[in-house]
mmCIF file of C-alpha atoms and ligand atoms in Angstrom:
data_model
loop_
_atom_site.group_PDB
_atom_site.id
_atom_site.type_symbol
_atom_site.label_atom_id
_atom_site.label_comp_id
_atom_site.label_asym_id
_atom_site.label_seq_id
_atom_site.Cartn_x
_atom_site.Cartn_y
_atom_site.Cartn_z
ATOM 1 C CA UNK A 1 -38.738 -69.419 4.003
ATOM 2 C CA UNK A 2 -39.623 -68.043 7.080
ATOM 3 C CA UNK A 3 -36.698 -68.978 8.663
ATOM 4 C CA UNK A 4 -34.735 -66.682 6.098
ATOM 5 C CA UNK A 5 -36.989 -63.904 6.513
ATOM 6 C CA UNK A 6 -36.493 -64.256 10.348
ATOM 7 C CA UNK A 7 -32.546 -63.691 9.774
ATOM 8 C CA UNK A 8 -32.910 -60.920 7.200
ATOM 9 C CA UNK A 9 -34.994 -59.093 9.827
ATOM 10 C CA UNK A 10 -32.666 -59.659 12.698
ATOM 11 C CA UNK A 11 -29.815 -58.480 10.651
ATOM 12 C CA UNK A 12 -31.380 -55.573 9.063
ATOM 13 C CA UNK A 13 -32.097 -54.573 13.003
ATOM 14 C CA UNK A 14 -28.377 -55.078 13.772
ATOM 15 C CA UNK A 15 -27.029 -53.084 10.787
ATOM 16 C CA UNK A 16 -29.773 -50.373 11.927
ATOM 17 C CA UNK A 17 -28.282 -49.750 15.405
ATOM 18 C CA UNK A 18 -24.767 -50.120 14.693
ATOM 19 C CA UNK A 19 -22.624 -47.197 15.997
ATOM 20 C CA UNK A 20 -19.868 -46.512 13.360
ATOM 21 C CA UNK A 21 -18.048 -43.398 12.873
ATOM 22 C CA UNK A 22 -14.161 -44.066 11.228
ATOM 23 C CA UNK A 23 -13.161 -45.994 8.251
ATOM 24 C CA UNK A 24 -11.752 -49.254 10.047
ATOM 25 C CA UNK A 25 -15.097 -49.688 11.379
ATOM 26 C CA UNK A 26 -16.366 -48.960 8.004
ATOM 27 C CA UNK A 27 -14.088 -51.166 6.238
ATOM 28 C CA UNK A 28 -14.882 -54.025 9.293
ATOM 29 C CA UNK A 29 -18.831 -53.841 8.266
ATOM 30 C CA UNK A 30 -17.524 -53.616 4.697
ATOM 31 C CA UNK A 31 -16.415 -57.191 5.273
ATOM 32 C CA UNK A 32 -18.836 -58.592 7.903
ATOM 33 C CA UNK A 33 -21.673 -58.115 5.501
ATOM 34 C CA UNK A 34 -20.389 -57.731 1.813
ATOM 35 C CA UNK A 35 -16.991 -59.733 2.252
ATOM 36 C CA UNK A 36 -16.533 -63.020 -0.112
ATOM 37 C CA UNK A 37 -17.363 -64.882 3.047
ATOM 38 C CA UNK A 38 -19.747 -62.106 4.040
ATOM 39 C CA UNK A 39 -23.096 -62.413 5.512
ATOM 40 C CA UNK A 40 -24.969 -61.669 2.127
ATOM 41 C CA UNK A 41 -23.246 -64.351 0.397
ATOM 42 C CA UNK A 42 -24.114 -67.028 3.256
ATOM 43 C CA UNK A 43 -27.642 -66.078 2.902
ATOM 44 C CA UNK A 44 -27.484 -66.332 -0.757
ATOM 45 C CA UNK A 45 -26.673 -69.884 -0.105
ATOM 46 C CA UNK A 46 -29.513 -70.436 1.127
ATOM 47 C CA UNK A 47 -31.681 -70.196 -1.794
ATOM 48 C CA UNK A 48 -30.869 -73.976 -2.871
ATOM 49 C CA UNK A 49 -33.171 -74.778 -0.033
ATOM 50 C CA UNK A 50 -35.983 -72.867 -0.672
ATOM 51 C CA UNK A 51 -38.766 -75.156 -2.714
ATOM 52 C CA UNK A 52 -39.159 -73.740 -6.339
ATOM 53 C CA UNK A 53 -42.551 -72.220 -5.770
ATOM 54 C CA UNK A 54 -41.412 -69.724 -3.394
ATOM 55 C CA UNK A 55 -38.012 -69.091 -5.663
ATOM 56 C CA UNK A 56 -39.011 -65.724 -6.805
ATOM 57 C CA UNK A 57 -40.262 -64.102 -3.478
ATOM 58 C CA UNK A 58 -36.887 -65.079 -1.839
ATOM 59 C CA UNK A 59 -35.121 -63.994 -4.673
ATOM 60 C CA UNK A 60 -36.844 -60.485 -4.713
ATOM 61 C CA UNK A 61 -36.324 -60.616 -0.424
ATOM 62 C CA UNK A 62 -32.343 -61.595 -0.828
ATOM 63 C CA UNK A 63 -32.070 -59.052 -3.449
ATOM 64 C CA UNK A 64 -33.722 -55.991 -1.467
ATOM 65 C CA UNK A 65 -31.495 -57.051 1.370
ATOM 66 C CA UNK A 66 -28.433 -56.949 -0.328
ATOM 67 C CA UNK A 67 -29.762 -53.479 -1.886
ATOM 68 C CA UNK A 68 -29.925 -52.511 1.676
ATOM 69 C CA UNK A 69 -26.729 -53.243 2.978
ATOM 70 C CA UNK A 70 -24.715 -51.921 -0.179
ATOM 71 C CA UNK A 71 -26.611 -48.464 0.254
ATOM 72 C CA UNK A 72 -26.116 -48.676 4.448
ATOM 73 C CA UNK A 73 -22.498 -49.002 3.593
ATOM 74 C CA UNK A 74 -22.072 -46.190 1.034
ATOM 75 C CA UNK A 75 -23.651 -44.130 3.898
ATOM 76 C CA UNK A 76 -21.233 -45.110 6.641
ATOM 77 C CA UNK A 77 -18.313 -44.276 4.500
ATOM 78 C CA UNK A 78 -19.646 -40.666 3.409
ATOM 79 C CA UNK A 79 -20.256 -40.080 7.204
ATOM 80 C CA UNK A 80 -16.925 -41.669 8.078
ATOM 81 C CA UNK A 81 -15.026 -39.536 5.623
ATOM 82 C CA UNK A 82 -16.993 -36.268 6.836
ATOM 83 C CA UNK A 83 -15.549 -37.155 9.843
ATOM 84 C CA UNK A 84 -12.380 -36.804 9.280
ATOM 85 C CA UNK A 85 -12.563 -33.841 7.218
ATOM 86 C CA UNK A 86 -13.949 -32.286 10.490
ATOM 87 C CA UNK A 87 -10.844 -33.460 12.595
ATOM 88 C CA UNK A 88 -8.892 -31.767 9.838
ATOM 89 C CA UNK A 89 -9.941 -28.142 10.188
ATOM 90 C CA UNK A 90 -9.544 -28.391 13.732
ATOM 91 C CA UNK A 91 -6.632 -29.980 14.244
ATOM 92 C CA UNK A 92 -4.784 -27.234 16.591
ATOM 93 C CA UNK A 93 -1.504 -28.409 15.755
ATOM 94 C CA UNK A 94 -1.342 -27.399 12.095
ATOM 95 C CA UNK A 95 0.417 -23.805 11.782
ATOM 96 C CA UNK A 96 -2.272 -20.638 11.620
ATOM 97 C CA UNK A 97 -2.969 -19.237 7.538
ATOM 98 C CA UNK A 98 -0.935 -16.285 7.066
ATOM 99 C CA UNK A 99 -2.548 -12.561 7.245
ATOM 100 C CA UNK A 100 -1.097 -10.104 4.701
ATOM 101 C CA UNK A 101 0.104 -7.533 6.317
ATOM 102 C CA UNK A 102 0.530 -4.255 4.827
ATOM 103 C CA UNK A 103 3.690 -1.437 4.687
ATOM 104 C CA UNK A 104 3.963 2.245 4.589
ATOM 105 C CA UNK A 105 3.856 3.744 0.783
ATOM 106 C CA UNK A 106 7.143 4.577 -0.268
ATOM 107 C CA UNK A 107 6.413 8.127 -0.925
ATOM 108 C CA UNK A 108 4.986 7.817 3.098
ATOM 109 C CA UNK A 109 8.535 6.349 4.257
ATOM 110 C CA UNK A 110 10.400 9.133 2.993
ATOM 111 C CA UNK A 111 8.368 11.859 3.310
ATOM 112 C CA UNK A 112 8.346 10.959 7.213
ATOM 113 C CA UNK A 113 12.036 10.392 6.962
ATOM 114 C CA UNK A 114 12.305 13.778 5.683
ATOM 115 C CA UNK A 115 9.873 15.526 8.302
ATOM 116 C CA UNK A 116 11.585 14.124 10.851
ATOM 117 C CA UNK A 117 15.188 15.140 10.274
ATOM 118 C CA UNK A 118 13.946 18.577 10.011
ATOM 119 C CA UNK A 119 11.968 18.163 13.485
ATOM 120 C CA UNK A 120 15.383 17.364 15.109
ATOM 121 C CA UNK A 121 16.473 20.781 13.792
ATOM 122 C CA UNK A 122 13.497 22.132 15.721
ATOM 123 C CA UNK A 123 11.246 22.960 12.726
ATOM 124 C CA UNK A 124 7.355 22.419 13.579
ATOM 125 C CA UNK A 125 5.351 20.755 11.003
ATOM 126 C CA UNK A 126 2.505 23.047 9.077
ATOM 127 C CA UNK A 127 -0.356 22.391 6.972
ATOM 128 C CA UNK A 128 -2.685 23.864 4.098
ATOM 129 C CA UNK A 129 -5.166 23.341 1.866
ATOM 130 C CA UNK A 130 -4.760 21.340 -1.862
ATOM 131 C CA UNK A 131 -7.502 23.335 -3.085
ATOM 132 C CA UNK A 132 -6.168 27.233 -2.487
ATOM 133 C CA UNK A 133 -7.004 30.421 -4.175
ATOM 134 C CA UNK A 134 -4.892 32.400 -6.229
ATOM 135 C CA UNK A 135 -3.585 34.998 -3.808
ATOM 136 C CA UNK A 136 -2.001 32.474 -1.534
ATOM 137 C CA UNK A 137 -0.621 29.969 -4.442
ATOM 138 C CA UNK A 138 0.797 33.220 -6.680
ATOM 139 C CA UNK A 139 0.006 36.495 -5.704
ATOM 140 C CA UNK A 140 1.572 36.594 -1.759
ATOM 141 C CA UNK A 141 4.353 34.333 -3.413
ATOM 142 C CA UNK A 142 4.797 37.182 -5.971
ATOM 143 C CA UNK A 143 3.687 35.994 -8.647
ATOM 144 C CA UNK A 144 1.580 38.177 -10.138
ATOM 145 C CA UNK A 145 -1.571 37.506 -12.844
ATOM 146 C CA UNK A 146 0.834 38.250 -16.121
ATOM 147 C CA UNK A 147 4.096 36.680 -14.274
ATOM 148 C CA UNK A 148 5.713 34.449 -17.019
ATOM 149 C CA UNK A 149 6.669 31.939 -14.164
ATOM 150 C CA UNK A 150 3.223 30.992 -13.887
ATOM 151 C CA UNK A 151 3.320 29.106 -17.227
ATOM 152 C CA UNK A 152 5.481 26.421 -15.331
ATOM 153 C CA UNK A 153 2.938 25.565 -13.224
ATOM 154 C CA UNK A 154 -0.315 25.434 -14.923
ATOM 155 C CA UNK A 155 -2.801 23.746 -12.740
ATOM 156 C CA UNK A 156 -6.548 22.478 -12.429
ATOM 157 C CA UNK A 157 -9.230 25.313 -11.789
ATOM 158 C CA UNK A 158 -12.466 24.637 -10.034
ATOM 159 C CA UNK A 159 -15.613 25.435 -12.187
ATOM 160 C CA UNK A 160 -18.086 26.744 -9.458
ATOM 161 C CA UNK A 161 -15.416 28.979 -8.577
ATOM 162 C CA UNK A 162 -12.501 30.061 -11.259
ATOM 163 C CA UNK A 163 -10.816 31.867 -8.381
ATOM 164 C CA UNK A 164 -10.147 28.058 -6.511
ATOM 165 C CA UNK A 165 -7.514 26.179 -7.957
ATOM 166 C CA UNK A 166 -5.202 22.679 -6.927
ATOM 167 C CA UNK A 167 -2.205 24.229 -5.493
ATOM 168 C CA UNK A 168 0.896 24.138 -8.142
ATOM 169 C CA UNK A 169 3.822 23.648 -4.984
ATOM 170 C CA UNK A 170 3.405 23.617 -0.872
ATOM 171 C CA UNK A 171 4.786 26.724 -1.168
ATOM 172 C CA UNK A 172 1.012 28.099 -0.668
ATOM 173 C CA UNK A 173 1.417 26.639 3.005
ATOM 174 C CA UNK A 174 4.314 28.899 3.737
ATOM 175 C CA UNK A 175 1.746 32.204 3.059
ATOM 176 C CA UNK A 176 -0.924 30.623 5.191
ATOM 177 C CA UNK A 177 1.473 30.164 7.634
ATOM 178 C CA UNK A 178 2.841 34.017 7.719
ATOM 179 C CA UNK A 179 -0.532 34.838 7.742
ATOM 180 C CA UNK A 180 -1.035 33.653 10.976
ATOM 181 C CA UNK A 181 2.109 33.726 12.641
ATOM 182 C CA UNK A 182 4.622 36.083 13.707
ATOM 183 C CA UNK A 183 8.476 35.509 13.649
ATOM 184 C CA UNK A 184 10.486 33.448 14.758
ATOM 185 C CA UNK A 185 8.881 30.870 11.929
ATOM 186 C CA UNK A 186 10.404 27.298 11.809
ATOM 187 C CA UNK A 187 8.206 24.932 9.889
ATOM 188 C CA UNK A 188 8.125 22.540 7.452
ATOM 189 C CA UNK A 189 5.202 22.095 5.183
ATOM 190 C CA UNK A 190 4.679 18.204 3.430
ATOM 191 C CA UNK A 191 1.966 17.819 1.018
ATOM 192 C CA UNK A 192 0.452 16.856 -1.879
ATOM 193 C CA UNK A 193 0.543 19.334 -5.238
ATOM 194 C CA UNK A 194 -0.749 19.567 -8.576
ATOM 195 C CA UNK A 195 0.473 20.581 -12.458
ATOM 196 C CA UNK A 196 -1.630 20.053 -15.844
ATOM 197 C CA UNK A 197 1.229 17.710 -17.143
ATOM 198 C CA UNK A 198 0.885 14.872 -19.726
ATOM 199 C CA UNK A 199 1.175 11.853 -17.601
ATOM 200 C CA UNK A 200 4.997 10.008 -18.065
ATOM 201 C CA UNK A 201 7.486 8.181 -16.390
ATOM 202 C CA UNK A 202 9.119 11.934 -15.811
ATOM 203 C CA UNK A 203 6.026 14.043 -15.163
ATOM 204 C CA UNK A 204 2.441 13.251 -13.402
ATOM 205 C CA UNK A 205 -0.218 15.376 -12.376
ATOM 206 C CA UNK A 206 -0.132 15.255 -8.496
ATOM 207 C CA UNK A 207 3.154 14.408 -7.206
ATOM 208 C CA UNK A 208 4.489 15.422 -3.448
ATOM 209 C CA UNK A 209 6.588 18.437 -2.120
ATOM 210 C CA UNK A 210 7.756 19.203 1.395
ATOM 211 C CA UNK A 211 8.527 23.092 1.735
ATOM 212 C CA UNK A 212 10.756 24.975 4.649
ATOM 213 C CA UNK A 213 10.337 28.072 6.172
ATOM 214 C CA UNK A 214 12.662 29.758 8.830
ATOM 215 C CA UNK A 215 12.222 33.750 9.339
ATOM 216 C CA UNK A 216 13.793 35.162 11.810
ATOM 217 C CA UNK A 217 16.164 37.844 12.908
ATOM 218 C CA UNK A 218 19.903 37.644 11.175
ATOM 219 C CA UNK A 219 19.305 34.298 9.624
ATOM 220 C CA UNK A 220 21.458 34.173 6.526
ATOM 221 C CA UNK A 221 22.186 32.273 3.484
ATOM 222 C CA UNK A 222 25.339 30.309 5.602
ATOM 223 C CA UNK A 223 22.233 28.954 7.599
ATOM 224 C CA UNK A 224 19.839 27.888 4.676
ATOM 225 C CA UNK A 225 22.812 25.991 3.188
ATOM 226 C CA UNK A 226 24.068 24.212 6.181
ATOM 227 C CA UNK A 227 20.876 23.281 7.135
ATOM 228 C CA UNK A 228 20.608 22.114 3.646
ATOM 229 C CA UNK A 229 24.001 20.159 3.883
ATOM 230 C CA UNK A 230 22.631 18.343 7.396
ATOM 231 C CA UNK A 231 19.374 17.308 5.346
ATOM 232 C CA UNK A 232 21.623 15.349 2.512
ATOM 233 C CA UNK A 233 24.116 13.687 4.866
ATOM 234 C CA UNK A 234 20.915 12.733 7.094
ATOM 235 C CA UNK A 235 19.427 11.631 4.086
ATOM 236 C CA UNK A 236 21.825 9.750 1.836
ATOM 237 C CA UNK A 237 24.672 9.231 3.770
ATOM 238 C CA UNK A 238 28.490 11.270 4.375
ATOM 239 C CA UNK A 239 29.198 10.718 0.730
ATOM 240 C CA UNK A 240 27.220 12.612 -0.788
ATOM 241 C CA UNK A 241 28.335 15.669 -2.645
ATOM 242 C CA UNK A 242 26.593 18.656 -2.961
ATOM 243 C CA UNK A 243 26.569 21.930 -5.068
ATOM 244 C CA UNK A 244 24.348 24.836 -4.861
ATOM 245 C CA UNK A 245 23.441 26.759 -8.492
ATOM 246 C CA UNK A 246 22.105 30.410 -8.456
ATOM 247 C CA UNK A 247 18.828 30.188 -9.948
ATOM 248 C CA UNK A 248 15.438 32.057 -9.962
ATOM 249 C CA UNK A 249 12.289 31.916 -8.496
ATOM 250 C CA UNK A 250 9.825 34.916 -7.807
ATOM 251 C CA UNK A 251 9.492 34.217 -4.028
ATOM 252 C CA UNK A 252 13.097 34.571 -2.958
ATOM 253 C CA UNK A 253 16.107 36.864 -3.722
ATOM 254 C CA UNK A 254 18.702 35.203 -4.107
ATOM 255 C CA UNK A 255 17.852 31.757 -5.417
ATOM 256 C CA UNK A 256 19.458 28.735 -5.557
ATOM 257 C CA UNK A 257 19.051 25.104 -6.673
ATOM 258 C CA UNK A 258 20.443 22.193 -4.982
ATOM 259 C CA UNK A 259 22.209 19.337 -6.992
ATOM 260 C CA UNK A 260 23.851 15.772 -5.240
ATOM 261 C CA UNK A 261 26.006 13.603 -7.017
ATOM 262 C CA UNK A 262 23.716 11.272 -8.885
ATOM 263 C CA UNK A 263 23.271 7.977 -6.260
ATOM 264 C CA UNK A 264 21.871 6.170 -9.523
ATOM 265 C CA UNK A 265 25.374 5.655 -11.555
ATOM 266 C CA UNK A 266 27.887 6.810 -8.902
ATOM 267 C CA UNK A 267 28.797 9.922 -11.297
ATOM 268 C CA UNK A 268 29.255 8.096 -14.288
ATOM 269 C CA UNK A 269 26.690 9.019 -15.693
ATOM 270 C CA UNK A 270 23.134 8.012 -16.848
ATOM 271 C CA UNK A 271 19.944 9.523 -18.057
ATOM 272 C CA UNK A 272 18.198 10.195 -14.370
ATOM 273 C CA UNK A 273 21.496 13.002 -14.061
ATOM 274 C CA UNK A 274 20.830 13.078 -18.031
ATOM 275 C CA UNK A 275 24.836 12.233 -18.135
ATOM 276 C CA UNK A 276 25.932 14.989 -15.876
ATOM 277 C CA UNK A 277 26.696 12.982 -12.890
ATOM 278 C CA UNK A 278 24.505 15.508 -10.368
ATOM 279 C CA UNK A 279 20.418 15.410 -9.695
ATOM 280 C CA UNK A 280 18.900 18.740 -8.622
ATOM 281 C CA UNK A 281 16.400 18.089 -5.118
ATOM 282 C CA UNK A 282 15.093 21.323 -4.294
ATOM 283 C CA UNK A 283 14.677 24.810 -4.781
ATOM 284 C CA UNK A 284 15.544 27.657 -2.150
ATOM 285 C CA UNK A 285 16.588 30.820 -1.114
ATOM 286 C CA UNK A 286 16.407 33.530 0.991
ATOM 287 C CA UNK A 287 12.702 34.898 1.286
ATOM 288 C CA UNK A 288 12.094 37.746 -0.755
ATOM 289 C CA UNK A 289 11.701 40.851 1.257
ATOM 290 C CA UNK A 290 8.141 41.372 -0.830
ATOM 291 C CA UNK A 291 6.731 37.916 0.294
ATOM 292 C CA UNK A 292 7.319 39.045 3.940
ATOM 293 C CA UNK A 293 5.939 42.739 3.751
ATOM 294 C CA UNK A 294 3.045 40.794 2.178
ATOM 295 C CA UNK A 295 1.951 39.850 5.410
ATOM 296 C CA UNK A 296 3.093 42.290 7.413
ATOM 297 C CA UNK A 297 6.645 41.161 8.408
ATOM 298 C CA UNK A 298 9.298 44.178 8.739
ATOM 299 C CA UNK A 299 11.680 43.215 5.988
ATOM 300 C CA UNK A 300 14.856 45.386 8.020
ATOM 301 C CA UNK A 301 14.145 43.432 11.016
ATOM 302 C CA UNK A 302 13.748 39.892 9.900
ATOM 303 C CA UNK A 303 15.546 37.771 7.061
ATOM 304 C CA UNK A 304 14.127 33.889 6.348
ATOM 305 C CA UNK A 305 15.303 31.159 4.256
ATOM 306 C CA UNK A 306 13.065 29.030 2.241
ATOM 307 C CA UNK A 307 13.063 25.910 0.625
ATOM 308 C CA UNK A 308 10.655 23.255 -1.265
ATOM 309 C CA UNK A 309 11.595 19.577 -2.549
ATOM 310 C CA UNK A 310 9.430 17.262 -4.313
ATOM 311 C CA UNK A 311 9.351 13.875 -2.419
ATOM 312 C CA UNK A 312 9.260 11.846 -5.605
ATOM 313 C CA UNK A 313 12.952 12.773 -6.670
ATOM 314 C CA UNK A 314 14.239 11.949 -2.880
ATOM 315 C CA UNK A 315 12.616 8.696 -3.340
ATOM 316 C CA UNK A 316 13.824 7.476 -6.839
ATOM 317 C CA UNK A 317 17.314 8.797 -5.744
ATOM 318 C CA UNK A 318 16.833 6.492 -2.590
ATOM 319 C CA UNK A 319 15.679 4.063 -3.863
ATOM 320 C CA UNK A 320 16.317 3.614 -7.568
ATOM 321 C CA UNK A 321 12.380 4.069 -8.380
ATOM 322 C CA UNK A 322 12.953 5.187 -12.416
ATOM 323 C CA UNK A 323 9.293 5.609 -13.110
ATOM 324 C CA UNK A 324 6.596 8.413 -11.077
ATOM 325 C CA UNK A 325 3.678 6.305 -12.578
ATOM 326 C CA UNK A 326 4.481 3.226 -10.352
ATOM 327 C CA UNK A 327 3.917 5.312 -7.115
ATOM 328 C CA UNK A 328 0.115 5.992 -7.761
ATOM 329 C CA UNK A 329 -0.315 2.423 -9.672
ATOM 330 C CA UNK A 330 -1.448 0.230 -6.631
ATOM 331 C CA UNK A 331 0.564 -2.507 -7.647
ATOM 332 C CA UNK A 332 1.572 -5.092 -5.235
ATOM 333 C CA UNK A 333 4.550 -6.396 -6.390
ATOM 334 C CA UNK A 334 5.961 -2.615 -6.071
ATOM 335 C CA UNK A 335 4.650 -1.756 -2.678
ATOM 336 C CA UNK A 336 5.808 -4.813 -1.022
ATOM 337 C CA UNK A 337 9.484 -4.288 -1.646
ATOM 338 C CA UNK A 338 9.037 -2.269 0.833
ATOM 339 C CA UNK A 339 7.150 -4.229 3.648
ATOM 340 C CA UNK A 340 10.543 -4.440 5.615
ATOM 341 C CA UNK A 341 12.009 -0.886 4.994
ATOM 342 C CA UNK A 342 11.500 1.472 8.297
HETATM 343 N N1 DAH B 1 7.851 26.189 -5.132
HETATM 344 C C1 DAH B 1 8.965 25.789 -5.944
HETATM 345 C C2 DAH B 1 8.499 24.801 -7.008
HETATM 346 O O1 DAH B 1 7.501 24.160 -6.807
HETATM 347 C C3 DAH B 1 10.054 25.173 -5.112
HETATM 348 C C4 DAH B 1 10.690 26.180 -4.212
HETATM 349 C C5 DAH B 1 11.769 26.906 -4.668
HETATM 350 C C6 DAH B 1 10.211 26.404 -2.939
HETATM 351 C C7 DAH B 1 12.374 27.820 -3.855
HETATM 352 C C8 DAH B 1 10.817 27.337 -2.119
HETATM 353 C C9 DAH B 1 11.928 28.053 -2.607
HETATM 354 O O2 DAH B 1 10.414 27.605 -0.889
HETATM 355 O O3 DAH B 1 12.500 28.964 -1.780
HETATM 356 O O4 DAH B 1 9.123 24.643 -8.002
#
């Protein structure tokens, strides 16, 4: 008897200062001690030795031993298998997790596409302010309080101040700018602008427009529409064709809309051209002679052209977008078609 509780001791001391750290050396001790020949079972054998008075107490010491070594060996395999979950995460040699990298808006890509043709032409780039006051949104721009033209561009108002509204087009920029600057003027004025529209895929309430400005002396309407015709070809290619339709807007004299064949259905027609095979882009004309006595610019001395486009159209036109509500939805699987588009 006390020659068994001599060898339980001494192994208990040897399982105790065993160094193991991987599973072969887990599976080795798995064996050594627990193994069908295994050191438990050897000791078991022992019991046929031990007189039948002391039966129980070895029993009870065998038992706790074996207890012992089954829970020492659950132990070495959790460690063991820590262990190489640790190697894992830093093994240097396994390729690095992706990081989502982001792209420009579409509305972004062509609105900078757009700016910067018109900076090779030499036109300067000009800013204003969304929320603008009636004088410089309609009244410099002639349009005056009762002006029926003002029903197509109902806006927001701001209560602490009904004179304050969100500018209807960016062609409030161009006022600013004549304001402050004398001729020559060459700019071009991108921004956002606002209409109290029923959201759809055809209308929103904000949407974009980039406006043009050029005053100086003798420029003409041959300029406005060849600058015009360098825009589309810069734009959408040599292909393109283009027609110009006499139209009317309060801030220029004469007026004329801008149509290209309709890049959707090649001319044959579908409902973005509404079956007409051509897509108006902008509005223009030659400034009217009021706008520039407005601020002071001698109307027998200079002439100006003018234009505004909303960046929207350009960009369904480019690139086949058929709904304005999927430009201010933030979803993903839109705005990454165009992670690779510069
Ligand atoms: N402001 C006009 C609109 O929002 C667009 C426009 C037309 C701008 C003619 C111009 C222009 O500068 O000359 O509908």
């Amino acid at each position: 008897m006390n020659h068994l509780l001599q060898q339980i001791e001494n192994y208990k001391q040897e399982i105790n200062n065993c160094a193991i750290t991987n599973a072969d050396e887990v599976e080795a001790f798995r064996i050594k001690y627990l193994g069908t020949k295994g050191i438990v079972k050897s000791i078991m054998g022992f019991m046929k030795d031990v007189p039948n008075e002391q039966k129980k107490e070895a029993g009870q010491l065998l038992n706790e031993f074996k207890l012992f070594v089954e829970a020492k060996y659950e132990s070495l395999k959790a460690v063991s298998s820590n262990n190489q979950d640790n190697t894992s995460t830093i093994d240097i040699t396994l390729p690095g997790s992706p990081t989502l990298v982001g792209s420009r808006h579409p509305i972004n890509l062509v609105r900078n596409k757009i700016v910067s043709i018109f900076q090779r032409l030499g036109f300067a780039i000009a800013e204003g302010p969304e929320i603008e006051d009636d004088w410089h949104n309609f009244g410099a721009m002639n349009l005056p309080e009762d002006h029926p033209a003002r029903d197509m561009q109902d806006t927001f108002y701001i209560h602490q101040n009904p004179a304050w509204l969100l500018r209807t087009h960016t062609s409030s920029v161009q006022a600013r700018v004549m304001e402050n600057q004398k001729p020559p003027i060459r700019v071009i004025c991108p921004g956002r602008v606002y209409r109290n529209e029923t959201i759809s895929a055809r209308a929103h309430c904000f949407f974009h427009q980039v406006e043009g400005l050029y005053i100086d002396e003798k420029v003409s309407f041959a300029d406005l529409k060849q600058t015009l015709y360098f825009f589309v070809q810069e734009m959408f290619g040599k292909d393109v064709k283009v027609r110009f339709r006499p139209s009317y807007f309060p801030f220029t004299e004469p007026s004329a809309e801008m149509d290209i064949s309709c890049l959707i259905c090649n001319n044959n027609g579908c409902n973005v051209c509404k079956h007409t095979g051509w897509v108006e882009i902008l509005g223009s004309g030659m400034v009217h002679p009021k706008v520039l006595e407005n601020f002071g610019i001698d109307s027998n001395k200079y002439t100006g052209f003018a234009f505004g486009m909303g960046v929207e159209r350009i960009c369904q036109l480019k690139y086949r977008v058929n709904d304005l509500r999927l430009y201010s939805q933030n979803d993903v699987r839109f705005l990454k078609q165009f992670t690779s588009v510069v």
